[in-house]
Amino acid sequence: MRRTLCMVVLGLAGCAGFKPDATVEHAYLLRGEGELVLARALVRTSECPALRVDGRELPMQVRAPASAVPARPVAQGVTKPARFELTVCEAALPPGTRTARVGALDLPVPVSAPQRIVVIGDTGCRMKQSENAFQPCKDNDAWPFARVARSAAAQQPDLVIHVGDYHYRESPCPAGEKACAGSPWGFGQDTWSADFFGPAKPLLRAAPWVFVRGNHESCSRAGQGWFRFLDAAPLTEARSCNDPAQDELAAHTQPFAVTLDAQTRLIVFDSSEQKGADAEFQREFAEVGKLARGAEHAVFLSHHPVLALGLPTKGKPIRPESKEMIASLRAARDGALFAPPVDLALHGHVHLFEALGFSEGGTPTFVLGNSGSMTEGWLPEQLPAASREIGGVRIDAFHTRQGFGFAMLEREDGGWRLTEFDMDGKPVLVCAVASPSLRCSNAR
Ligand SMILES: [Fe+2]
């Protein structure tokens, strides 16, 4: 019908780039290095549709063809080939784009200086045999990522940051387990669509995204999908996690800076293979300082926290979540931690909300890993005296909350304000950041 109308109104030549709308399954924008904005579309055809930018057609290139990747050794043992039925298409969005559309989907063109930034993390539905952990993936209360994404989209953000761990359905749902019966599992398209692209749709249509790689996107887990769909650099066979012999290259992606405006940058850091204070992480932490140089403000983004607390394990005191990250940072900076212009750090990995302010030498930090995946316990609102120090720096302020949600980061008086919302979009806490500390109060 539409093709017929196109031929009648514009003539056949004017419709040369036309592709049926129904081929486009998902479409989104992501931020890369500097000012780079990439449009990606996941389509059912082997050819890519055109991207319509301000009424003109731009060709999209194939980033990854549909393919089946042979089963490879994985963390959970049980595995199968990863089938990717959709073609991943890509095009750089020209600067100053006013409208962009692919198939029937309008893309949320970037604003020049994002003011309202949604932050989410740790979103997928856990299906993990080794922990006998099977989250009820069809229950909007028990796995509320779709609810979080809808509520966050309703806030009309200018930008979305996901601090990592998108994919959680690693093991098959056991026979008789009602919580996850019928769910796809493994590392192919069906699981990525169920765990991420489906529930994230309203938020993918609301604003461009910055994707941070989590440990669930390492090569022995969902790394293949990470490189096809979410990584901001060009895709190559050596950086795809398809071949275990090349995992060393794919284990680390280089840190890069996203320009928010002339004064402000986001530093995107891949901590997915964080295991110890190794030389590669030290080199990457040294790079962070170079990427921030010349900015007035820089926000450090990594999945694993640097200056934040982990959940207490049985009988043990509350401790820093990642001594390895602290050790790598210190080794890269002659014993120092972050320094200006890095004046804020955002992380995930721990499935709760934490806000930490510090005395001199620390950097205000938020952990925002409570956007859908199964919770694993909570921290007390009042920290014991013995736990009020991380990496040799005193914790000056600490706030936490129980429950799922998302955050909105906004600029305020040359600094930052962060509002924590519950999963239905009700504001819960408002935090004013004044580096190196912060203060949170109940939202009114
Ligand atoms: Fe994680």
Coordinates of C-alpha atoms and ligand atoms in Angstrom, one line a residue:
M1 CA 0.0 0.0 0.0
R2 CA 2.7 2.4 1.0
R3 CA 4.9 1.4 -1.9
T4 CA 2.1 2.0 -4.3
L5 CA 1.4 5.4 -2.8
C6 CA 5.2 6.2 -3.1
M7 CA 5.3 5.2 -6.7
V8 CA 2.2 7.3 -7.6
V9 CA 3.2 10.4 -5.7
L10 CA 7.0 10.5 -6.2
G11 CA 7.6 8.3 -9.1
L12 CA 9.6 5.1 -8.9
A13 CA 13.1 6.8 -8.9
G14 CA 12.2 8.8 -5.8
C15 CA 11.5 5.5 -4.0
A16 CA 14.7 3.7 -4.9
G17 CA 15.8 3.5 -1.2
F18 CA 12.5 2.4 0.1
K19 CA 12.4 -0.7 2.2
P20 CA 9.3 -2.1 3.9
D21 CA 9.0 -0.7 7.4
A22 CA 8.4 -4.1 9.0
T23 CA 12.0 -5.1 8.4
V24 CA 13.3 -2.8 11.2
E25 CA 13.0 -4.6 14.5
H26 CA 15.0 -2.1 16.7
A27 CA 16.6 1.2 16.1
Y28 CA 18.6 3.5 18.5
L29 CA 21.4 6.1 18.7
L30 CA 24.6 5.7 20.7
R31 CA 27.3 8.1 21.6
G32 CA 30.9 7.3 20.7
E33 CA 34.2 9.2 21.0
G34 CA 34.0 13.0 21.1
E35 CA 30.9 14.2 19.2
L36 CA 30.3 10.9 17.4
V37 CA 26.7 9.8 17.3
L38 CA 25.9 6.4 15.6
A39 CA 22.5 5.2 14.4
R40 CA 22.0 1.5 14.5
A41 CA 19.1 -0.6 13.2
L42 CA 18.5 -4.3 13.7
V43 CA 16.7 -5.6 10.6
R44 CA 15.3 -8.8 9.3
T45 CA 16.8 -8.4 5.8
S46 CA 20.4 -9.0 4.7
E47 CA 20.5 -5.4 3.2
C48 CA 20.3 -2.3 5.3
P49 CA 17.6 0.3 4.9
A50 CA 18.3 3.9 4.3
L51 CA 18.5 6.3 7.2
R52 CA 16.3 9.4 6.5
V53 CA 18.0 12.5 7.9
D54 CA 16.2 15.8 7.5
G55 CA 14.3 14.3 4.6
R56 CA 17.4 13.0 2.8
E57 CA 18.4 9.3 2.6
L58 CA 21.8 8.2 3.9
P59 CA 22.9 4.6 3.3
M60 CA 23.4 2.4 6.4
Q61 CA 26.3 -0.1 6.3
V62 CA 26.2 -3.7 7.6
R63 CA 28.0 -3.7 10.9
A64 CA 27.2 -7.4 11.5
P65 CA 25.4 -9.8 9.2
A66 CA 22.9 -12.4 10.6
S67 CA 25.0 -15.4 11.7
A68 CA 25.2 -18.3 14.0
V69 CA 28.3 -18.2 16.2
P70 CA 29.5 -21.7 17.3
A71 CA 29.2 -22.6 20.9
R72 CA 32.2 -21.5 22.9
P73 CA 33.3 -22.2 26.5
V74 CA 31.2 -20.1 28.8
A75 CA 31.1 -19.2 32.5
Q76 CA 28.0 -21.3 33.2
G77 CA 29.1 -24.5 31.5
V78 CA 25.9 -25.3 29.6
T79 CA 25.9 -23.6 26.2
K80 CA 24.7 -23.7 22.6
P81 CA 25.5 -21.7 19.4
A82 CA 24.5 -18.1 19.5
R83 CA 22.1 -17.4 16.7
F84 CA 21.8 -13.8 15.6
E85 CA 19.0 -13.6 13.1
L86 CA 19.0 -9.9 12.6
T87 CA 21.4 -7.8 10.6
V88 CA 23.0 -4.9 12.5
C89 CA 23.1 -1.8 10.4
E90 CA 25.0 1.4 11.2
A91 CA 25.5 5.0 10.0
A92 CA 27.1 8.0 11.6
L93 CA 24.5 10.8 12.2
P94 CA 25.6 14.1 10.6
P95 CA 26.2 16.9 13.1
G96 CA 23.2 19.2 13.4
T97 CA 20.7 16.6 12.4
R98 CA 17.2 17.7 13.1
T99 CA 15.2 14.6 12.3
A100 CA 16.2 11.0 11.7
R101 CA 14.1 8.0 10.9
V102 CA 14.7 4.4 9.9
G103 CA 11.9 2.3 8.7
A104 CA 8.9 3.4 10.7
L105 CA 10.9 4.4 13.7
D106 CA 11.8 8.0 14.5
L107 CA 15.2 8.3 16.3
P108 CA 15.7 10.7 19.2
V109 CA 18.2 13.2 17.7
P110 CA 20.8 14.5 20.2
V111 CA 20.5 17.9 21.8
S112 CA 23.6 20.0 21.8
A113 CA 24.3 20.2 25.6
P114 CA 22.4 17.4 27.4
Q115 CA 21.0 18.7 30.7
R116 CA 18.8 15.7 31.8
I117 CA 20.7 12.4 31.9
V118 CA 19.0 9.2 32.9
V119 CA 21.3 6.6 34.5
I120 CA 20.4 2.9 34.8
G121 CA 22.4 -0.3 35.5
D122 CA 22.2 -4.0 35.9
T123 CA 18.9 -4.5 34.1
G124 CA 18.5 -8.1 32.8
C125 CA 16.5 -11.1 34.3
R126 CA 18.9 -13.4 36.1
M127 CA 18.9 -17.0 35.1
K128 CA 22.1 -18.5 36.5
Q129 CA 22.5 -22.2 37.2
S130 CA 25.6 -21.9 39.4
E131 CA 23.8 -19.9 42.0
N132 CA 20.4 -21.6 41.4
A133 CA 19.1 -18.1 40.8
F134 CA 16.1 -17.8 38.5
Q135 CA 14.3 -14.5 38.5
P136 CA 10.6 -14.4 37.5
C137 CA 11.1 -12.8 34.1
K138 CA 7.4 -12.3 33.3
D139 CA 6.6 -10.6 36.6
N140 CA 6.8 -6.8 36.4
D141 CA 7.3 -6.6 40.1
A142 CA 10.1 -9.1 40.4
W143 CA 11.8 -8.1 37.1
P144 CA 10.7 -4.5 36.5
F145 CA 13.2 -3.4 33.8
A146 CA 10.3 -2.7 31.4
R147 CA 8.6 -0.6 34.1
V148 CA 11.8 1.3 34.9
A149 CA 12.4 2.0 31.2
R150 CA 8.9 3.3 30.7
S151 CA 9.1 5.5 33.8
A152 CA 12.6 6.8 32.8
A153 CA 11.4 7.6 29.2
A154 CA 8.4 9.6 30.7
Q155 CA 11.0 11.9 32.2
Q156 CA 12.0 12.9 28.7
P157 CA 15.8 12.7 29.2
D158 CA 18.4 14.2 26.8
L159 CA 20.7 11.3 27.2
V160 CA 20.7 7.8 28.8
I161 CA 23.7 6.1 30.5
H162 CA 23.6 2.4 31.1
V163 CA 26.5 1.4 33.5
G164 CA 26.6 -2.2 32.3
D165 CA 25.2 -5.7 32.7
Y166 CA 22.5 -5.9 30.1
H167 CA 22.3 -9.7 29.7
Y168 CA 21.5 -12.1 32.5
R169 CA 19.8 -15.2 30.9
E170 CA 22.8 -17.4 30.8
S171 CA 21.4 -20.8 31.8
P172 CA 18.3 -22.7 30.6
C173 CA 15.3 -22.4 32.9
P174 CA 15.1 -25.7 34.8
A175 CA 12.2 -28.1 34.1
G176 CA 9.3 -27.3 36.5
E177 CA 10.7 -23.8 37.4
K178 CA 7.7 -21.6 36.9
A179 CA 9.6 -18.3 37.5
C180 CA 11.3 -18.4 34.1
A181 CA 9.4 -21.1 32.1
G182 CA 9.5 -20.5 28.4
S183 CA 12.2 -17.8 28.5
P184 CA 15.0 -17.8 25.9
W185 CA 18.5 -18.4 27.2
G186 CA 22.0 -18.3 25.9
F187 CA 23.8 -15.5 24.1
G188 CA 21.9 -15.1 20.8
Q189 CA 19.4 -12.6 19.4
D190 CA 16.3 -14.1 21.1
T191 CA 17.8 -13.6 24.6
W192 CA 19.1 -10.1 23.8
S193 CA 15.7 -9.1 22.5
A194 CA 13.9 -10.5 25.6
D195 CA 16.5 -9.2 28.2
F196 CA 17.3 -5.8 26.7
F197 CA 15.9 -4.5 23.4
G198 CA 12.2 -5.4 24.1
P199 CA 11.9 -3.9 27.6
A200 CA 14.3 -1.0 26.8
K201 CA 12.3 0.1 23.7
P202 CA 10.6 3.3 25.2
L203 CA 13.9 4.5 26.6
L204 CA 15.8 3.7 23.3
R205 CA 13.3 5.9 21.6
A206 CA 13.6 8.7 24.1
A207 CA 17.3 9.7 23.8
P208 CA 20.7 8.7 22.6
W209 CA 22.6 6.2 24.9
V210 CA 26.0 5.8 26.3
F211 CA 26.8 2.1 26.8
V212 CA 29.2 1.0 29.4
R213 CA 30.4 -2.7 29.3
G214 CA 29.7 -4.8 32.3
N215 CA 31.2 -8.2 33.4
H216 CA 28.1 -9.9 32.0
E217 CA 29.4 -8.7 28.6
S218 CA 32.8 -10.3 28.9
C219 CA 33.8 -12.8 26.2
S220 CA 32.9 -15.8 28.3
R221 CA 29.4 -14.4 28.7
A222 CA 27.5 -12.1 26.4
G223 CA 30.5 -10.4 24.7
Q224 CA 29.4 -11.3 21.2
G225 CA 26.2 -9.3 21.6
W226 CA 28.1 -6.5 23.2
F227 CA 30.3 -6.0 20.2
R228 CA 27.5 -6.5 17.6
F229 CA 25.0 -4.2 19.3
L230 CA 26.4 -1.8 21.9
D231 CA 30.2 -1.2 21.5
A232 CA 30.9 2.2 20.0
A233 CA 34.0 1.3 18.0
P234 CA 34.1 -0.5 14.6
L235 CA 33.4 -4.2 14.8
T236 CA 36.3 -6.5 13.7
E237 CA 36.7 -10.3 14.0
A238 CA 39.5 -9.8 16.4
R239 CA 37.2 -7.7 18.6
S240 CA 34.0 -9.8 18.5
C241 CA 34.4 -12.5 21.2
N242 CA 33.6 -15.0 18.4
D243 CA 37.0 -16.8 18.6
P244 CA 38.2 -17.7 22.1
A245 CA 41.8 -17.6 20.7
Q246 CA 41.4 -13.8 20.3
D247 CA 39.7 -13.1 23.6
E248 CA 42.8 -11.2 24.8
L249 CA 42.1 -8.4 22.3
A250 CA 38.4 -8.4 22.9
A251 CA 38.7 -8.4 26.7
H252 CA 39.5 -4.7 26.9
T253 CA 38.0 -1.9 25.0
Q254 CA 39.9 1.4 25.2
P255 CA 38.6 4.1 27.4
F256 CA 37.1 7.1 25.5
A257 CA 35.6 10.5 26.2
V258 CA 32.1 11.5 25.1
T259 CA 31.8 15.3 24.7
L260 CA 28.7 16.7 26.5
D261 CA 29.6 20.3 25.9
A262 CA 32.7 22.5 25.6
Q263 CA 33.4 22.1 29.4
T264 CA 32.1 18.6 30.2
R265 CA 33.1 15.1 29.2
L266 CA 32.0 11.5 30.1
I267 CA 34.9 9.1 30.4
V268 CA 33.7 5.6 29.4
F269 CA 35.8 2.8 31.0
D270 CA 35.6 -0.9 30.3
S271 CA 36.1 -2.8 33.6
S272 CA 34.4 -6.0 32.4
E273 CA 37.5 -8.2 32.9
Q274 CA 38.5 -6.5 36.1
K275 CA 40.3 -9.2 38.2
G276 CA 43.4 -7.6 39.6
A277 CA 45.7 -4.6 39.4
D278 CA 47.1 -5.7 36.1
A279 CA 49.2 -3.7 33.7
E280 CA 46.4 -3.2 31.2
F281 CA 44.1 -1.6 33.7
Q282 CA 46.9 0.6 35.0
R283 CA 47.6 1.8 31.4
E284 CA 43.9 2.5 30.9
F285 CA 43.6 4.4 34.2
A286 CA 46.5 6.5 33.1
E287 CA 44.6 7.2 29.9
V288 CA 41.7 8.6 31.9
G289 CA 43.7 11.6 33.0
K290 CA 44.6 12.4 29.4
L291 CA 41.0 12.1 28.2
A292 CA 39.8 14.5 30.9
R293 CA 42.6 17.0 30.3
G294 CA 41.3 20.4 29.3
A295 CA 37.7 19.8 30.5
E296 CA 36.2 21.7 33.5
H297 CA 34.2 18.6 34.5
A298 CA 34.6 15.0 33.8
V299 CA 32.4 12.1 34.9
F300 CA 34.0 8.7 35.2
L301 CA 31.8 5.8 34.1
S302 CA 32.7 2.2 34.8
H303 CA 30.6 -0.9 35.7
H304 CA 32.8 -1.9 38.7
P305 CA 32.8 0.7 41.4
V306 CA 36.1 2.3 42.5
L307 CA 35.1 4.2 45.7
A308 CA 32.0 2.3 46.8
L309 CA 31.0 -0.4 49.2
G310 CA 30.0 -4.0 48.4
L311 CA 27.5 -6.1 50.1
P312 CA 28.7 -7.8 53.3
T313 CA 29.2 -11.5 53.0
K314 CA 28.3 -13.8 55.9
G315 CA 30.0 -12.7 59.1
K316 CA 32.3 -10.3 57.4
P317 CA 32.4 -6.5 57.8
I318 CA 31.2 -4.1 55.0
R319 CA 34.1 -3.5 52.7
P320 CA 35.0 -1.7 49.5
E321 CA 33.5 -3.5 46.5
S322 CA 36.6 -3.5 44.4
K323 CA 40.0 -3.2 46.0
E324 CA 41.5 -4.2 42.5
M325 CA 40.0 -1.0 40.9
I326 CA 41.5 1.1 43.6
A327 CA 44.9 -0.6 43.3
S328 CA 45.0 -0.1 39.5
L329 CA 44.0 3.5 39.8
R330 CA 46.6 4.2 42.5
A331 CA 49.3 2.3 40.5
A332 CA 48.5 4.4 37.4
R333 CA 48.6 7.7 39.3
D334 CA 51.6 7.4 41.6
G335 CA 49.5 6.5 44.6
A336 CA 46.7 9.1 44.0
L337 CA 43.0 8.5 43.3
F338 CA 41.0 10.6 40.8
A339 CA 41.8 14.3 40.5
P340 CA 39.9 17.2 39.0
P341 CA 38.5 17.7 36.5
V342 CA 37.1 14.2 37.3
D343 CA 34.6 15.3 39.9
L344 CA 32.0 12.5 39.8
A345 CA 31.9 8.7 39.3
L346 CA 29.0 6.5 38.3
H347 CA 28.9 2.8 38.5
G348 CA 26.8 -0.4 38.7
H349 CA 27.5 -4.0 39.5
V350 CA 26.2 -3.9 43.1
H351 CA 22.4 -4.2 42.8
L352 CA 21.3 -1.2 44.9
F353 CA 21.6 2.6 45.2
E354 CA 24.6 4.1 46.9
A355 CA 25.6 7.7 47.2
L356 CA 29.0 8.4 48.7
G357 CA 30.7 11.7 49.5
F358 CA 34.2 11.9 50.8
S359 CA 36.7 14.1 52.6
E360 CA 39.6 15.6 50.7
G361 CA 41.1 13.1 48.2
G362 CA 37.9 11.3 47.3
T363 CA 35.4 11.7 44.4
P364 CA 31.6 11.8 44.8
T365 CA 30.3 8.4 43.7
F366 CA 27.0 6.8 42.9
V367 CA 26.3 3.1 42.4
L368 CA 23.1 2.7 40.3
G369 CA 22.8 -1.0 39.8
N370 CA 19.2 -1.3 40.8
S371 CA 17.3 -1.1 37.5
G372 CA 15.9 -4.6 37.2
S373 CA 18.2 -7.5 38.0
M374 CA 17.7 -9.6 41.0
T375 CA 18.7 -7.9 44.2
E376 CA 21.3 -9.6 46.5
G377 CA 20.9 -7.8 49.8
W378 CA 21.2 -4.3 51.1
L379 CA 23.5 -2.0 53.0
P380 CA 22.5 -0.3 56.3
E381 CA 21.6 3.4 56.1
Q382 CA 24.0 4.0 59.0
L383 CA 27.5 2.6 58.3
P384 CA 29.5 1.2 61.2
A385 CA 32.4 3.4 62.1
A386 CA 34.9 0.7 60.9
S387 CA 33.4 0.9 57.4
R388 CA 33.6 4.6 56.9
E389 CA 36.7 4.6 54.8
I390 CA 37.6 3.5 51.3
G391 CA 41.1 3.5 49.8
G392 CA 42.5 5.6 52.6
V393 CA 39.8 8.3 52.2
R394 CA 37.1 9.0 54.8
I395 CA 33.5 8.6 53.8
D396 CA 31.9 12.0 54.6
A397 CA 28.4 11.2 53.5
F398 CA 26.6 7.9 52.8
H399 CA 23.1 7.3 51.5
T400 CA 21.5 4.1 50.3
R401 CA 18.0 2.9 49.5
Q402 CA 16.3 -0.5 49.0
G403 CA 14.3 -1.2 45.9
F404 CA 14.4 -0.9 42.1
G405 CA 14.7 2.4 40.3
F406 CA 16.7 4.8 38.1
A407 CA 18.4 8.1 38.5
M408 CA 18.3 11.5 36.7
L409 CA 21.5 13.4 36.7
E410 CA 21.2 17.2 36.0
R411 CA 23.5 20.1 36.0
E412 CA 23.2 22.5 38.9
D413 CA 25.3 25.7 39.6
G414 CA 28.3 24.4 37.8
G415 CA 28.0 21.0 39.5
W416 CA 25.6 18.1 39.5
R417 CA 22.3 17.1 41.1
L418 CA 21.1 13.5 41.1
T419 CA 17.5 12.4 41.8
E420 CA 16.8 8.8 42.5
F421 CA 13.4 7.6 41.3
D422 CA 11.5 4.4 42.2
M423 CA 10.6 2.0 39.3
D424 CA 7.3 3.9 38.7
G425 CA 8.9 7.3 38.4
K426 CA 8.3 8.6 41.9
P427 CA 11.2 10.7 43.1
V428 CA 12.7 9.2 46.3
L429 CA 16.0 11.0 47.1
V430 CA 17.6 14.2 45.8
C431 CA 21.4 14.5 46.1
A432 CA 23.4 17.7 45.6
V433 CA 27.0 17.0 44.7
A434 CA 29.6 19.3 46.0
S435 CA 32.9 17.6 45.2
P436 CA 34.4 15.8 47.1
S437 CA 31.2 15.3 49.1
L438 CA 27.5 15.3 48.5
R439 CA 24.3 15.5 50.5
C440 CA 21.0 13.6 49.8
S441 CA 17.6 14.3 51.3
N442 CA 14.2 12.8 50.8
A443 CA 12.4 14.1 47.7
R444 CA 9.2 16.1 48.3
Ligands
FE1 FE 28.2 -6.8 37.2

